[in-house]
Amino acid sequence: MTSASQQRTRVLVVDDHPAIREALVWMIQNAPDLALSGEAGTADEGFTLIQRDVPDVVVVDVAMPDTHGLDFVRSLLSVYPDLGVVVYSIYDEMIYAERALRAGALGYVMKRESSAVVREAIRSVARGEAYLSRAMSSRILTRASGKPGKASGPLTDLLTDREIEVLQLLGEGGDLDEIASRLHVSRKTVETHRRHVKEKLELNSISELLVFAVRWTDT
């Protein structure tokens, strides 16, 4: 291996959408300071690749076929605490970015952003620095300062990380058994989370919750 290649940031891509993976792989391979460590379509595949060859940074989606992305991040960092993680997702950063940081990720980028933004996020995380959009950084700093923002947050801010995951999976059409399998919990636990979500969102029925979940997931 050459000295130049040793200095490049090695990146693993974990995303279940082939087109997204291909775009990220192309972007990484065409950046002079980045190198592709590998690509995976599931969390299990990602873990296997990391066990063989630990990268510098992992770019991971929130929506995974075999687990929730934030659960994957937590599990990953419990084994490899020095690994840099960028969460790359279609989901609104105002809902998920802080939750991703609490899970241990250092960066959050929405999929609508340009390749240049994704590259900068990877570089920042590789340096051990957090990467968020300017709007998200401002929101977090405002909260930390204790000063009120321009408006109160949405009711979804009241949900725990697990409740947000259940809401997302309901919106994607998952039934209770499917959600329990994805989150590695019991059906009864999912039912409890669903009830809490309904109450916190001030909805009157499960039907209203399902309609809300679908609309929320599609936004």
PDB file of C-alpha atoms in Angstrom:
ATOM      1  CA  MET A   1       0.000   0.000   0.000  1.00  0.00           C
ATOM      2  CA  THR A   2       1.355   3.420  -0.909  1.00  0.00           C
ATOM      3  CA  SER A   3       1.856   6.249   1.527  1.00  0.00           C
ATOM      4  CA  ALA A   4      -0.822   8.284  -0.264  1.00  0.00           C
ATOM      5  CA  SER A   5      -3.416   5.515   0.044  1.00  0.00           C
ATOM      6  CA  GLN A   6      -2.602   5.071   3.736  1.00  0.00           C
ATOM      7  CA  GLN A   7      -3.545   8.695   4.348  1.00  0.00           C
ATOM      8  CA  ARG A   8      -6.928   8.409   2.661  1.00  0.00           C
ATOM      9  CA  THR A   9     -10.042   8.113   4.821  1.00  0.00           C
ATOM     10  CA  ARG A  10     -11.490   4.631   4.430  1.00  0.00           C
ATOM     11  CA  VAL A  11     -15.284   4.613   4.195  1.00  0.00           C
ATOM     12  CA  LEU A  12     -17.843   1.816   4.474  1.00  0.00           C
ATOM     13  CA  VAL A  13     -21.310   2.385   2.977  1.00  0.00           C
ATOM     14  CA  VAL A  14     -24.324   0.638   4.569  1.00  0.00           C
ATOM     15  CA  ASP A  15     -27.595   1.306   2.724  1.00  0.00           C
ATOM     16  CA  ASP A  16     -30.253  -1.094   1.476  1.00  0.00           C
ATOM     17  CA  HIS A  17     -30.967   0.864  -1.727  1.00  0.00           C
ATOM     18  CA  PRO A  18     -28.590  -0.230  -4.534  1.00  0.00           C
ATOM     19  CA  ALA A  19     -28.880   3.072  -6.414  1.00  0.00           C
ATOM     20  CA  ILE A  20     -27.943   5.059  -3.305  1.00  0.00           C
ATOM     21  CA  ARG A  21     -25.015   2.743  -2.584  1.00  0.00           C
ATOM     22  CA  GLU A  22     -23.775   3.039  -6.158  1.00  0.00           C
ATOM     23  CA  ALA A  23     -23.919   6.837  -5.998  1.00  0.00           C
ATOM     24  CA  LEU A  24     -22.037   6.919  -2.691  1.00  0.00           C
ATOM     25  CA  VAL A  25     -19.455   4.423  -3.919  1.00  0.00           C
ATOM     26  CA  TRP A  26     -18.852   6.498  -7.066  1.00  0.00           C
ATOM     27  CA  MET A  27     -18.526   9.662  -4.976  1.00  0.00           C
ATOM     28  CA  ILE A  28     -16.012   8.054  -2.608  1.00  0.00           C
ATOM     29  CA  GLN A  29     -13.948   6.468  -5.365  1.00  0.00           C
ATOM     30  CA  ASN A  30     -13.696   9.810  -7.155  1.00  0.00           C
ATOM     31  CA  ALA A  31     -12.549  11.787  -4.118  1.00  0.00           C
ATOM     32  CA  PRO A  32      -8.733  11.937  -3.895  1.00  0.00           C
ATOM     33  CA  ASP A  33      -8.705  11.827  -0.087  1.00  0.00           C
ATOM     34  CA  LEU A  34     -11.296   9.038   0.354  1.00  0.00           C
ATOM     35  CA  ALA A  35     -11.087   5.283  -0.223  1.00  0.00           C
ATOM     36  CA  LEU A  36     -13.877   2.714  -0.326  1.00  0.00           C
ATOM     37  CA  SER A  37     -13.611   0.121   2.436  1.00  0.00           C
ATOM     38  CA  GLY A  38     -16.712  -1.756   1.265  1.00  0.00           C
ATOM     39  CA  GLU A  39     -20.466  -1.616   0.793  1.00  0.00           C
ATOM     40  CA  ALA A  40     -23.333  -3.490   2.439  1.00  0.00           C
ATOM     41  CA  GLY A  41     -27.101  -3.675   2.052  1.00  0.00           C
ATOM     42  CA  THR A  42     -27.932  -4.768   5.608  1.00  0.00           C
ATOM     43  CA  ALA A  43     -26.680  -4.169   9.123  1.00  0.00           C
ATOM     44  CA  ASP A  44     -25.512  -7.789   9.400  1.00  0.00           C
ATOM     45  CA  GLU A  45     -23.479  -7.460   6.204  1.00  0.00           C
ATOM     46  CA  GLY A  46     -22.028  -4.210   7.508  1.00  0.00           C
ATOM     47  CA  PHE A  47     -20.947  -5.817  10.781  1.00  0.00           C
ATOM     48  CA  THR A  48     -19.317  -8.680   8.898  1.00  0.00           C
ATOM     49  CA  LEU A  49     -17.304  -6.308   6.709  1.00  0.00           C
ATOM     50  CA  ILE A  50     -16.218  -4.222   9.695  1.00  0.00           C
ATOM     51  CA  GLN A  51     -15.072  -7.307  11.584  1.00  0.00           C
ATOM     52  CA  ARG A  52     -12.846  -8.168   8.628  1.00  0.00           C
ATOM     53  CA  ASP A  53     -11.466  -4.684   8.095  1.00  0.00           C
ATOM     54  CA  VAL A  54     -12.348  -1.729  10.333  1.00  0.00           C
ATOM     55  CA  PRO A  55     -12.848   1.492   8.305  1.00  0.00           C
ATOM     56  CA  ASP A  56     -12.397   5.068   9.483  1.00  0.00           C
ATOM     57  CA  VAL A  57     -15.974   6.158   8.784  1.00  0.00           C
ATOM     58  CA  VAL A  58     -19.269   4.347   8.205  1.00  0.00           C
ATOM     59  CA  VAL A  59     -22.078   6.010   6.251  1.00  0.00           C
ATOM     60  CA  VAL A  60     -25.347   4.380   7.313  1.00  0.00           C
ATOM     61  CA  ASP A  61     -29.034   4.789   6.487  1.00  0.00           C
ATOM     62  CA  VAL A  62     -31.747   5.052   9.149  1.00  0.00           C
ATOM     63  CA  ALA A  63     -34.096   2.620   7.384  1.00  0.00           C
ATOM     64  CA  MET A  64     -32.513  -0.838   7.301  1.00  0.00           C
ATOM     65  CA  PRO A  65     -34.202  -4.141   6.375  1.00  0.00           C
ATOM     66  CA  ASP A  66     -32.893  -6.111   9.360  1.00  0.00           C
ATOM     67  CA  THR A  67     -32.803  -3.508  12.139  1.00  0.00           C
ATOM     68  CA  HIS A  68     -33.297   0.195  12.749  1.00  0.00           C
ATOM     69  CA  GLY A  69     -30.365   2.342  11.686  1.00  0.00           C
ATOM     70  CA  LEU A  70     -29.951   3.986  15.087  1.00  0.00           C
ATOM     71  CA  ASP A  71     -29.912   0.592  16.800  1.00  0.00           C
ATOM     72  CA  PHE A  72     -27.198  -0.417  14.336  1.00  0.00           C
ATOM     73  CA  VAL A  73     -25.199   2.689  15.237  1.00  0.00           C
ATOM     74  CA  ARG A  74     -25.481   1.939  18.963  1.00  0.00           C
ATOM     75  CA  SER A  75     -24.468  -1.693  18.494  1.00  0.00           C
ATOM     76  CA  LEU A  76     -21.612  -0.749  16.196  1.00  0.00           C
ATOM     77  CA  LEU A  77     -20.143   1.812  18.571  1.00  0.00           C
ATOM     78  CA  SER A  78     -20.464  -0.502  21.564  1.00  0.00           C
ATOM     79  CA  VAL A  79     -17.899  -2.723  19.823  1.00  0.00           C
ATOM     80  CA  TYR A  80     -15.924  -0.082  17.884  1.00  0.00           C
ATOM     81  CA  PRO A  81     -16.187   3.103  19.988  1.00  0.00           C
ATOM     82  CA  ASP A  82     -13.616   5.026  17.917  1.00  0.00           C
ATOM     83  CA  LEU A  83     -15.449   4.495  14.638  1.00  0.00           C
ATOM     84  CA  GLY A  84     -16.797   7.620  12.934  1.00  0.00           C
ATOM     85  CA  VAL A  85     -20.441   7.387  11.860  1.00  0.00           C
ATOM     86  CA  VAL A  86     -22.388   9.567   9.430  1.00  0.00           C
ATOM     87  CA  VAL A  87     -26.133   8.913   9.290  1.00  0.00           C
ATOM     88  CA  TYR A  88     -27.402   9.505   5.745  1.00  0.00           C
ATOM     89  CA  SER A  89     -31.180   9.538   5.526  1.00  0.00           C
ATOM     90  CA  ILE A  90     -34.320  10.778   3.813  1.00  0.00           C
ATOM     91  CA  TYR A  91     -35.823  11.557   7.212  1.00  0.00           C
ATOM     92  CA  ASP A  92     -36.056  15.125   8.463  1.00  0.00           C
ATOM     93  CA  GLU A  93     -32.977  16.179  10.393  1.00  0.00           C
ATOM     94  CA  MET A  94     -35.192  18.091  12.826  1.00  0.00           C
ATOM     95  CA  ILE A  95     -36.586  14.728  13.926  1.00  0.00           C
ATOM     96  CA  TYR A  96     -33.571  12.446  13.663  1.00  0.00           C
ATOM     97  CA  ALA A  97     -30.310  14.408  13.855  1.00  0.00           C
ATOM     98  CA  GLU A  98     -30.219  14.851  17.632  1.00  0.00           C
ATOM     99  CA  ARG A  99     -31.304  11.252  18.092  1.00  0.00           C
ATOM    100  CA  ALA A 100     -28.483  10.121  15.811  1.00  0.00           C
ATOM    101  CA  LEU A 101     -25.983  12.114  17.875  1.00  0.00           C
ATOM    102  CA  ARG A 102     -27.317  10.574  21.080  1.00  0.00           C
ATOM    103  CA  ALA A 103     -26.835   7.147  19.504  1.00  0.00           C
ATOM    104  CA  GLY A 104     -23.172   8.045  18.966  1.00  0.00           C
ATOM    105  CA  ALA A 105     -23.051   9.264  15.365  1.00  0.00           C
ATOM    106  CA  LEU A 106     -21.007  12.396  14.678  1.00  0.00           C
ATOM    107  CA  GLY A 107     -22.746  13.443  11.475  1.00  0.00           C
ATOM    108  CA  TYR A 108     -26.231  13.605   9.987  1.00  0.00           C
ATOM    109  CA  VAL A 109     -26.882  14.380   6.323  1.00  0.00           C
ATOM    110  CA  MET A 110     -30.188  14.268   4.483  1.00  0.00           C
ATOM    111  CA  LYS A 111     -30.241  12.494   1.119  1.00  0.00           C
ATOM    112  CA  ARG A 112     -31.434  15.630  -0.637  1.00  0.00           C
ATOM    113  CA  GLU A 113     -28.008  17.208  -0.022  1.00  0.00           C
ATOM    114  CA  SER A 114     -25.289  17.341  -2.668  1.00  0.00           C
ATOM    115  CA  SER A 115     -22.322  14.997  -2.934  1.00  0.00           C
ATOM    116  CA  ALA A 116     -20.098  17.861  -1.804  1.00  0.00           C
ATOM    117  CA  VAL A 117     -22.004  18.040   1.488  1.00  0.00           C
ATOM    118  CA  VAL A 118     -21.706  14.285   2.023  1.00  0.00           C
ATOM    119  CA  ARG A 119     -17.958  14.411   1.357  1.00  0.00           C
ATOM    120  CA  GLU A 120     -17.523  17.278   3.806  1.00  0.00           C
ATOM    121  CA  ALA A 121     -19.499  15.370   6.449  1.00  0.00           C
ATOM    122  CA  ILE A 122     -17.245  12.330   6.004  1.00  0.00           C
ATOM    123  CA  ARG A 123     -14.118  14.480   6.260  1.00  0.00           C
ATOM    124  CA  SER A 124     -15.373  16.262   9.381  1.00  0.00           C
ATOM    125  CA  VAL A 125     -16.303  13.013  11.118  1.00  0.00           C
ATOM    126  CA  ALA A 126     -12.943  11.484  10.161  1.00  0.00           C
ATOM    127  CA  ARG A 127     -11.304  14.403  12.017  1.00  0.00           C
ATOM    128  CA  GLY A 128     -13.464  13.664  15.050  1.00  0.00           C
ATOM    129  CA  GLU A 129     -15.693  16.692  14.474  1.00  0.00           C
ATOM    130  CA  ALA A 130     -19.487  16.744  14.412  1.00  0.00           C
ATOM    131  CA  TYR A 131     -21.237  17.619  11.159  1.00  0.00           C
ATOM    132  CA  LEU A 132     -24.775  19.007  10.983  1.00  0.00           C
ATOM    133  CA  SER A 133     -26.524  21.503   8.756  1.00  0.00           C
ATOM    134  CA  ARG A 134     -26.381  25.141   9.838  1.00  0.00           C
ATOM    135  CA  ALA A 135     -30.092  25.084  10.730  1.00  0.00           C
ATOM    136  CA  MET A 136     -29.718  21.969  12.869  1.00  0.00           C
ATOM    137  CA  SER A 137     -26.607  23.280  14.609  1.00  0.00           C
ATOM    138  CA  SER A 138     -28.432  26.516  15.414  1.00  0.00           C
ATOM    139  CA  ARG A 139     -31.372  24.618  16.860  1.00  0.00           C
ATOM    140  CA  ILE A 140     -29.163  22.515  19.129  1.00  0.00           C
ATOM    141  CA  LEU A 141     -27.209  25.562  20.321  1.00  0.00           C
ATOM    142  CA  THR A 142     -30.447  27.411  21.058  1.00  0.00           C
ATOM    143  CA  ARG A 143     -31.699  24.506  23.145  1.00  0.00           C
ATOM    144  CA  ALA A 144     -28.385  24.208  24.966  1.00  0.00           C
ATOM    145  CA  SER A 145     -28.422  27.916  25.819  1.00  0.00           C
ATOM    146  CA  GLY A 146     -31.810  27.570  27.475  1.00  0.00           C
ATOM    147  CA  LYS A 147     -33.225  30.371  25.348  1.00  0.00           C
ATOM    148  CA  PRO A 148     -36.645  29.834  23.763  1.00  0.00           C
ATOM    149  CA  GLY A 149     -36.746  29.348  20.013  1.00  0.00           C
ATOM    150  CA  LYS A 150     -39.079  31.107  17.635  1.00  0.00           C
ATOM    151  CA  ALA A 151     -41.683  28.407  18.084  1.00  0.00           C
ATOM    152  CA  SER A 152     -42.299  25.353  20.216  1.00  0.00           C
ATOM    153  CA  GLY A 153     -41.248  22.056  18.707  1.00  0.00           C
ATOM    154  CA  PRO A 154     -43.620  19.516  17.173  1.00  0.00           C
ATOM    155  CA  LEU A 155     -45.326  16.903  19.329  1.00  0.00           C
ATOM    156  CA  THR A 156     -42.968  14.303  17.873  1.00  0.00           C
ATOM    157  CA  ASP A 157     -40.219  15.926  19.962  1.00  0.00           C
ATOM    158  CA  LEU A 158     -41.957  14.367  22.974  1.00  0.00           C
ATOM    159  CA  LEU A 159     -41.363  10.847  21.674  1.00  0.00           C
ATOM    160  CA  THR A 160     -38.485   8.690  22.840  1.00  0.00           C
ATOM    161  CA  ASP A 161     -36.029   7.322  20.289  1.00  0.00           C
ATOM    162  CA  ARG A 162     -37.773   3.937  20.359  1.00  0.00           C
ATOM    163  CA  GLU A 163     -41.200   5.531  19.934  1.00  0.00           C
ATOM    164  CA  ILE A 164     -39.927   7.462  16.909  1.00  0.00           C
ATOM    165  CA  GLU A 165     -38.647   4.199  15.446  1.00  0.00           C
ATOM    166  CA  VAL A 166     -42.056   2.564  15.954  1.00  0.00           C
ATOM    167  CA  LEU A 167     -43.806   5.565  14.372  1.00  0.00           C
ATOM    168  CA  GLN A 168     -41.486   5.398  11.367  1.00  0.00           C
ATOM    169  CA  LEU A 169     -42.033   1.674  10.860  1.00  0.00           C
ATOM    170  CA  LEU A 170     -45.807   2.058  11.202  1.00  0.00           C
ATOM    171  CA  GLY A 171     -45.644   4.725   8.516  1.00  0.00           C
ATOM    172  CA  GLU A 172     -43.728   2.345   6.269  1.00  0.00           C
ATOM    173  CA  GLY A 173     -46.599  -0.141   6.544  1.00  0.00           C
ATOM    174  CA  GLY A 174     -45.135  -2.519   9.092  1.00  0.00           C
ATOM    175  CA  ASP A 175     -47.493  -4.574  11.246  1.00  0.00           C
ATOM    176  CA  LEU A 176     -46.806  -5.279  14.914  1.00  0.00           C
ATOM    177  CA  ASP A 177     -45.036  -8.580  14.290  1.00  0.00           C
ATOM    178  CA  GLU A 178     -42.817  -7.093  11.569  1.00  0.00           C
ATOM    179  CA  ILE A 179     -41.897  -4.134  13.753  1.00  0.00           C
ATOM    180  CA  ALA A 180     -41.126  -6.416  16.696  1.00  0.00           C
ATOM    181  CA  SER A 181     -38.821  -8.458  14.461  1.00  0.00           C
ATOM    182  CA  ARG A 182     -37.056  -5.382  13.063  1.00  0.00           C
ATOM    183  CA  LEU A 183     -36.497  -3.893  16.522  1.00  0.00           C
ATOM    184  CA  HIS A 184     -35.742  -7.233  18.202  1.00  0.00           C
ATOM    185  CA  VAL A 185     -38.422  -6.775  20.861  1.00  0.00           C
ATOM    186  CA  SER A 186     -41.707  -8.516  21.686  1.00  0.00           C
ATOM    187  CA  ARG A 187     -45.048  -7.745  20.045  1.00  0.00           C
ATOM    188  CA  LYS A 188     -46.353  -6.627  23.448  1.00  0.00           C
ATOM    189  CA  THR A 189     -43.518  -4.102  23.737  1.00  0.00           C
ATOM    190  CA  VAL A 190     -44.400  -2.683  20.319  1.00  0.00           C
ATOM    191  CA  GLU A 191     -48.057  -2.414  21.359  1.00  0.00           C
ATOM    192  CA  THR A 192     -46.992  -0.468  24.451  1.00  0.00           C
ATOM    193  CA  HIS A 193     -44.837   1.916  22.409  1.00  0.00           C
ATOM    194  CA  ARG A 194     -47.675   2.388  19.919  1.00  0.00           C
ATOM    195  CA  ARG A 195     -50.074   3.307  22.721  1.00  0.00           C
ATOM    196  CA  HIS A 196     -47.614   5.818  24.159  1.00  0.00           C
ATOM    197  CA  VAL A 197     -47.088   7.382  20.725  1.00  0.00           C
ATOM    198  CA  LYS A 198     -50.839   7.748  20.235  1.00  0.00           C
ATOM    199  CA  GLU A 199     -51.208   9.415  23.632  1.00  0.00           C
ATOM    200  CA  LYS A 200     -48.267  11.790  23.190  1.00  0.00           C
ATOM    201  CA  LEU A 201     -49.463  12.843  19.736  1.00  0.00           C
ATOM    202  CA  GLU A 202     -52.946  13.437  21.182  1.00  0.00           C
ATOM    203  CA  LEU A 203     -54.615  11.105  18.696  1.00  0.00           C
ATOM    204  CA  ASN A 204     -57.919   9.406  19.434  1.00  0.00           C
ATOM    205  CA  SER A 205     -57.498   6.021  17.786  1.00  0.00           C
ATOM    206  CA  ILE A 206     -55.047   3.602  16.212  1.00  0.00           C
ATOM    207  CA  SER A 207     -56.551   4.485  12.823  1.00  0.00           C
ATOM    208  CA  GLU A 208     -55.691   8.150  13.349  1.00  0.00           C
ATOM    209  CA  LEU A 209     -52.206   7.128  14.417  1.00  0.00           C
ATOM    210  CA  LEU A 210     -51.683   5.064  11.260  1.00  0.00           C
ATOM    211  CA  VAL A 211     -52.827   7.938   9.046  1.00  0.00           C
ATOM    212  CA  PHE A 212     -50.502  10.308  10.915  1.00  0.00           C
ATOM    213  CA  ALA A 213     -47.602   7.838  10.653  1.00  0.00           C
ATOM    214  CA  VAL A 214     -47.979   7.442   6.887  1.00  0.00           C
ATOM    215  CA  ARG A 215     -48.181  11.201   6.312  1.00  0.00           C
ATOM    216  CA  TRP A 216     -45.278  11.888   8.675  1.00  0.00           C
ATOM    217  CA  THR A 217     -43.076   9.263   7.042  1.00  0.00           C
ATOM    218  CA  ASP A 218     -43.834  10.640   3.567  1.00  0.00           C
ATOM    219  CA  THR A 219     -42.916  14.232   4.455  1.00  0.00           C
TER     220      THR A 219
END
